[in-house]
C-alpha cells in the first residue's frame, strides 16, 4: 500500500498541473472575498496553538497566523509555542487558543472525553500528514523496534501527540513500558524505560547517550532532526509492521507513509506510521472566521507550506474535507460545499 503522504511529492506532471490549475482557479474566486473583510466584521485577535521550536507544528502555525493577518481574516494573529497536540486541544477547549493543530488520534480521544460538554471540537480541514519517526544513533546498531527492550527511549513531551501515539506503538511491538526510575511489573520481560522528553531535549539526550531512541511525530524533514543527523549520524526504524495491530485496536487513524531517501542526508527510505494532522476550532467559533479561514486554506495554500518539508502537505480541496471522522464545523462544511459546487 502506498502512503498518502507520498502524493504531493510524487504526483505525475499532468495531475500536478491539474491540481495547480484547480487551486489557482479557486484562489481567483476567493481572493476578492478575503479582501472584502473589514475591521468591523473580523476578530481582533486570533491565536493558533502550534508546537515546539524546531518542529513542523509551530512552523505551520506561524505561517497560518501570518496569513490570517496578512489577508485581513483577523486584525492580529499569533502562533503559540506549546507542548503539542494534547496541549493544543486543552488550550482550544479552555479558550486560550482560537485555532489549533493536532493529530487525528489525539483529537478523537479528546473529543470523546469531552462529549458531555456543550462546546465541542470541530475541524476546519485536514492540512497535512504527520510522520511518526523512531530515531536512533546510526552507530547504535539498533535495527528493529523489538531491540529497544531493556533500553531507554524518549516518548514525547507531556501534552504532545507523540506522547499518546508512542505507547501504542510500544504496545503493538509486544513490549511494555515503565517510567524512568520505576520497576518493571513482575513477570514482564520485554520492558522499555520511557522518558517524557520533547524534540529538542530528546535529541540532546540521544546525542549524549542518555536515551537510545527518540520518538517524534512531525513533518519530513523535521529541521532539528536534520541538524542532529548532520552532527552525529542518525537512523530510523521501520514502524510499518505495527500498523495491523494499531488499526485493529485504535481505529483507522494510522497509515503507512514513506520517509523518502534523501529527506535526511545519508539516510535511506524507510516506512513510518502516518497520522493525519487537523486544523481545529471550537464548535462555537463564529461562522465568518471559520468561512474565511477555509477560504484561506484553499485560496492561499502556497503560503502555508513550510519550506523545510517535502511532500507532506495535503491542502488541496479534495483532501481538506477528509478529517478522519472528526466533524467539520458547520460553516466549514458549508464553505467546502460552495467551493465544490
Coordinates of C-alpha atoms in Angstrom, one line a residue:
X1 CA 0.0 0.0 0.0
X2 CA 1.4 3.4 -0.9
X3 CA 1.2 6.1 1.8
X4 CA -1.0 9.1 1.0
X5 CA 1.8 11.4 2.2
X6 CA 3.7 10.5 -1.0
X7 CA 1.1 12.0 -3.2
X8 CA 2.3 15.6 -3.2
X9 CA 5.9 14.7 -3.9
X10 CA 5.1 12.1 -6.5
X11 CA 2.2 13.5 -8.5
X12 CA 2.6 12.9 -12.2
X13 CA 3.2 16.2 -14.1
X14 CA -0.3 16.2 -15.7
X15 CA -2.1 15.6 -12.4
X16 CA 0.1 18.1 -10.6
X17 CA -0.8 20.6 -13.3
X18 CA -4.5 19.9 -12.9
X19 CA -4.3 20.3 -9.2
X20 CA -2.3 23.5 -9.6
X21 CA -4.9 24.8 -12.0
X22 CA -7.8 23.9 -9.7
X23 CA -6.1 25.7 -6.8
X24 CA -5.3 28.7 -8.9
X25 CA -8.9 28.9 -10.1
X26 CA -10.3 28.7 -6.6
X27 CA -7.8 31.2 -5.4
X28 CA -9.0 33.6 -8.0
X29 CA -12.5 33.2 -6.8
X30 CA -11.6 33.5 -3.1
X31 CA -9.2 36.4 -3.0
X32 CA -11.9 39.1 -3.6
X33 CA -13.9 37.6 -0.7
X34 CA -11.0 37.7 1.6
X35 CA -10.1 41.3 0.6
X36 CA -13.7 42.3 1.4
X37 CA -13.1 41.7 5.1
X38 CA -13.5 44.9 7.2
X39 CA -12.3 45.7 10.7
X40 CA -15.9 45.6 11.9
X41 CA -16.6 42.0 10.9
X42 CA -13.3 40.3 11.8
X43 CA -12.0 39.2 15.2
X44 CA -9.4 41.5 16.7
X45 CA -7.1 38.7 17.7
X46 CA -6.7 35.1 16.6
X47 CA -4.3 32.7 18.3
X48 CA -3.1 29.5 16.7
X49 CA -1.7 26.8 19.1
X50 CA 1.4 25.3 17.5
X51 CA 4.2 23.2 19.0
X52 CA 7.8 23.1 19.9
X53 CA 10.6 25.2 18.3
X54 CA 12.3 23.3 15.5
X55 CA 9.1 21.3 14.8
X56 CA 6.6 21.4 12.0
X57 CA 3.6 22.3 14.1
X58 CA 5.0 25.7 15.2
X59 CA 6.3 26.4 11.7
X60 CA 2.9 25.8 10.2
X61 CA 1.0 27.7 12.9
X62 CA 3.3 30.7 12.4
X63 CA 2.7 30.7 8.6
X64 CA -1.0 30.4 9.2
X65 CA -1.1 33.2 11.7
X66 CA 0.9 35.5 9.4
X67 CA -1.5 34.6 6.5
X68 CA -4.6 35.2 8.6
X69 CA -3.3 38.7 9.5
X70 CA -2.0 39.5 6.0
X71 CA -5.3 38.8 4.4
X72 CA -7.4 40.5 7.0
X73 CA -9.1 37.4 8.4
X74 CA -8.0 38.8 11.8
X75 CA -6.8 42.1 13.0
X76 CA -3.9 40.4 14.8
X77 CA -2.9 36.8 14.7
X78 CA -0.1 34.9 16.6
X79 CA 1.2 31.4 16.9
X80 CA 1.7 29.9 20.3
X81 CA 4.6 27.7 21.4
X82 CA 3.1 24.6 23.1
X83 CA 3.9 21.0 24.0
X84 CA 1.9 19.7 21.0
X85 CA -1.4 18.1 20.2
X86 CA -2.9 17.3 23.6
X87 CA -1.7 20.7 25.0
X88 CA -3.2 22.4 21.9
X89 CA -6.5 20.7 22.4
X90 CA -6.6 21.8 26.0
X91 CA -5.8 25.4 25.1
X92 CA -8.6 25.2 22.5
X93 CA -11.2 23.9 24.9
X94 CA -10.3 26.5 27.6
X95 CA -10.4 29.4 25.2
X96 CA -6.7 30.2 25.3
X97 CA -6.4 29.4 21.5
X98 CA -8.8 30.2 18.6
X99 CA -7.3 27.6 16.3
X100 CA -5.1 24.5 17.0
X101 CA -3.2 21.9 15.0
X102 CA -3.4 18.4 16.4
X103 CA -3.1 14.7 15.4
X104 CA -6.3 13.0 14.5
X105 CA -5.9 10.3 17.1
X106 CA -5.4 12.9 19.9
X107 CA -8.4 14.9 18.6
X108 CA -10.6 11.9 18.6
X109 CA -9.6 10.9 22.2
X110 CA -10.1 14.4 23.5
X111 CA -13.5 14.8 21.6
X112 CA -14.7 11.5 23.2
X113 CA -13.7 12.7 26.6
X114 CA -15.4 16.0 26.1
X115 CA -18.6 14.6 24.7
X116 CA -20.8 15.8 27.6
X117 CA -19.7 19.4 27.1
X118 CA -21.9 21.9 25.3
X119 CA -18.8 23.2 23.4
X120 CA -17.1 20.6 21.3
X121 CA -14.1 20.3 19.0
X122 CA -14.7 20.6 15.2
X123 CA -12.4 20.7 12.2
X124 CA -11.6 23.3 9.6
X125 CA -9.7 20.8 7.5
X126 CA -7.1 18.1 7.2
X127 CA -3.9 20.0 6.5
X128 CA -1.1 17.5 6.2
X129 CA 0.3 14.1 7.2
X130 CA 2.4 13.7 10.3
X131 CA 5.2 11.1 10.2
X132 CA 6.0 9.2 13.4
X133 CA 9.8 8.9 13.5
X134 CA 11.7 6.4 15.6
X135 CA 15.2 7.9 15.6
X136 CA 18.3 6.1 16.8
X137 CA 22.0 6.8 16.5
X138 CA 23.4 5.1 13.4
X139 CA 26.3 3.7 15.4
X140 CA 23.9 2.1 18.0
X141 CA 23.3 -1.0 15.8
X142 CA 19.6 -0.9 16.7
X143 CA 17.6 -2.0 13.6
X144 CA 14.2 -3.1 14.9
X145 CA 11.7 -1.8 17.5
X146 CA 11.9 -5.0 19.5
X147 CA 15.6 -4.3 20.1
X148 CA 14.5 -1.4 22.4
X149 CA 13.7 -3.9 25.1
X150 CA 15.9 -3.1 28.1
X151 CA 16.7 0.3 26.7
X152 CA 15.6 3.9 27.4
X153 CA 13.6 5.9 24.9
X154 CA 12.2 9.5 24.7
X155 CA 8.5 9.3 24.1
X156 CA 7.5 13.0 23.7
X157 CA 6.8 15.8 26.0
X158 CA 3.7 15.6 28.2
X159 CA 0.9 17.2 26.2
X160 CA 2.2 16.2 22.9
X161 CA 0.5 13.9 20.4
X162 CA 3.7 11.9 20.3
X163 CA 3.2 11.0 24.0
X164 CA -0.2 9.5 23.0
X165 CA 0.9 7.6 19.9
X166 CA 4.2 6.2 21.2
X167 CA 2.8 4.0 24.0
X168 CA 0.5 2.5 21.4
X169 CA 3.5 1.7 19.1
X170 CA 5.4 0.1 22.0
X171 CA 2.4 -2.0 22.9
X172 CA 1.9 -3.1 19.3
X173 CA 5.5 -4.2 19.2
X174 CA 4.9 -6.6 22.1
X175 CA 6.8 -4.5 24.6
X176 CA 5.8 -3.0 27.9
X177 CA 6.9 0.4 29.2
X178 CA 7.9 1.8 32.6
X179 CA 8.8 5.3 33.6
X180 CA 12.4 6.0 34.3
X181 CA 13.2 5.1 38.0
X182 CA 10.3 2.7 38.3
X183 CA 10.5 -1.0 38.5
X184 CA 9.1 -3.3 35.7
X185 CA 5.9 -5.2 36.6
X186 CA 6.6 -8.7 37.9
X187 CA 6.9 -11.3 35.1
X188 CA 7.3 -8.7 32.4
X189 CA 10.5 -9.4 30.4
X190 CA 10.4 -7.1 27.4
X191 CA 10.3 -3.7 29.0
X192 CA 11.2 -0.2 27.6
X193 CA 12.1 2.6 30.0
X194 CA 10.5 5.8 28.9
X195 CA 11.3 9.4 29.5
X196 CA 8.9 12.3 28.6
X197 CA 11.2 14.4 26.5
X198 CA 10.2 16.6 23.6
X199 CA 12.0 17.1 20.4
X200 CA 14.9 19.3 21.4
X201 CA 15.5 17.7 24.8
X202 CA 15.1 14.2 23.3
X203 CA 17.7 14.9 20.6
X204 CA 20.1 16.2 23.2
X205 CA 19.6 13.1 25.2
X206 CA 20.1 10.9 22.1
X207 CA 23.4 12.7 21.4
X208 CA 24.8 12.3 24.9
X209 CA 23.6 8.7 25.2
X210 CA 21.1 9.0 28.0
X211 CA 18.4 7.7 25.7
X212 CA 18.8 5.0 23.0
X213 CA 15.9 6.2 20.8
X214 CA 13.6 9.1 20.3
X215 CA 10.0 9.1 19.1
X216 CA 8.8 12.2 17.3
X217 CA 5.7 13.0 15.3
X218 CA 6.2 15.7 12.7
X219 CA 6.9 16.8 9.1
X220 CA 9.6 15.5 6.9
X221 CA 12.2 16.6 7.2
X222 CA 12.0 18.0 10.7
X223 CA 14.7 20.7 10.9
X224 CA 16.0 19.8 14.3
X225 CA 16.4 16.1 13.4
X226 CA 18.1 17.0 10.1
X227 CA 20.6 19.2 12.0
X228 CA 21.3 16.5 14.6
X229 CA 21.8 13.9 11.8
X230 CA 24.4 16.1 10.2
X231 CA 26.3 16.2 13.5
X232 CA 26.2 12.7 14.8
X233 CA 24.5 10.4 12.1
X234 CA 21.1 9.0 12.7
X235 CA 18.9 6.1 11.5
X236 CA 15.2 5.4 11.5
X237 CA 13.4 2.2 12.4
X238 CA 10.7 0.8 10.2
X239 CA 7.4 1.1 12.1
X240 CA 5.0 -0.1 9.4
X241 CA 4.8 -3.8 10.7
X242 CA 2.9 -2.4 13.7
X243 CA 0.1 -1.0 11.6
X244 CA -2.3 -4.0 11.6
X245 CA -2.3 -4.1 15.4
X246 CA -2.6 -0.3 15.7
X247 CA -5.5 -0.1 13.4
X248 CA -7.3 -3.1 14.9
X249 CA -7.2 -1.7 18.4
X250 CA -7.4 2.1 17.9
X251 CA -9.0 2.6 14.5
X252 CA -8.1 3.7 11.1
X253 CA -6.1 6.8 12.2
X254 CA -2.8 5.3 11.1
X255 CA -1.4 4.9 7.6
X256 CA 1.9 3.5 6.1
X257 CA 3.9 6.5 4.9
X258 CA 7.4 6.7 3.4
X259 CA 10.2 8.9 4.6
X260 CA 11.9 9.2 1.3
X261 CA 15.6 8.7 0.6
X262 CA 17.4 12.0 0.8
X263 CA 14.8 13.6 3.1
X264 CA 17.6 13.3 5.7
X265 CA 21.1 13.3 4.3
X266 CA 22.6 9.8 4.0
X267 CA 19.5 8.0 5.3
X268 CA 17.8 5.5 3.0
X269 CA 14.0 5.5 2.5
X270 CA 12.1 3.9 5.4
X271 CA 8.4 3.2 6.1
X272 CA 6.9 5.1 9.1
X273 CA 3.5 5.5 10.7
X274 CA 1.5 8.4 9.4
X275 CA -1.3 10.2 11.3
X276 CA -3.5 12.9 9.8
X277 CA -3.0 16.4 11.2
X278 CA -6.1 18.5 11.5
X279 CA -6.7 22.2 11.9
X280 CA -9.3 22.5 14.7
X281 CA -11.5 25.1 16.3
X282 CA -14.3 25.1 19.0
X283 CA -17.8 24.5 17.8
X284 CA -18.8 27.9 18.9
X285 CA -16.3 29.8 16.8
X286 CA -18.1 32.4 14.7
X287 CA -19.1 31.4 11.2
X288 CA -17.4 34.3 9.5
X289 CA -14.0 33.5 10.9
X290 CA -14.4 29.8 10.1
X291 CA -15.6 30.6 6.5
X292 CA -12.7 33.0 5.8
X293 CA -10.1 30.6 7.3
X294 CA -11.3 27.8 5.0
X295 CA -11.1 30.3 2.0
X296 CA -7.6 31.0 3.1
X297 CA -6.6 27.3 3.3
X298 CA -7.9 26.8 -0.2
X299 CA -7.0 30.0 -1.9
X300 CA -3.6 30.7 -0.3
X301 CA -2.3 27.2 0.3
X302 CA 1.1 28.0 -1.1
X303 CA 1.7 30.4 1.8
X304 CA 1.2 27.6 4.4
X305 CA 3.8 25.1 3.3
X306 CA 6.9 25.2 5.5
X307 CA 10.0 25.5 3.3
X308 CA 11.8 22.7 5.2
X309 CA 9.4 19.9 4.5
X310 CA 8.8 17.7 1.4
X311 CA 5.6 16.3 0.1
X312 CA 3.7 16.3 3.4
X313 CA 1.1 19.0 2.7
X314 CA -2.4 18.0 1.7
X315 CA -4.0 21.4 1.5
X316 CA -5.9 20.5 -1.7
X317 CA -9.7 21.0 -1.9
X318 CA -10.4 17.3 -2.1
X319 CA -8.3 16.3 0.9
X320 CA -9.1 19.1 3.3
X321 CA -12.5 17.6 3.9
X322 CA -11.2 14.2 4.9
X323 CA -10.9 14.9 8.6
X324 CA -10.6 11.3 9.9
X325 CA -14.1 11.1 11.3
X326 CA -14.0 14.4 13.3
X327 CA -16.9 16.6 12.2
X328 CA -16.3 19.7 10.3
X329 CA -17.5 23.0 11.8
X330 CA -20.9 23.6 10.0
X331 CA -19.6 26.9 8.5
X332 CA -16.5 25.0 7.2
X333 CA -18.7 22.3 5.7
X334 CA -20.9 25.0 4.0
X335 CA -17.8 26.7 2.6
X336 CA -16.5 23.5 1.1
X337 CA -19.9 22.7 -0.4
X338 CA -19.9 26.1 -2.0
X339 CA -16.4 25.6 -3.3
X340 CA -17.1 22.2 -4.7
X341 CA -20.5 23.1 -6.2

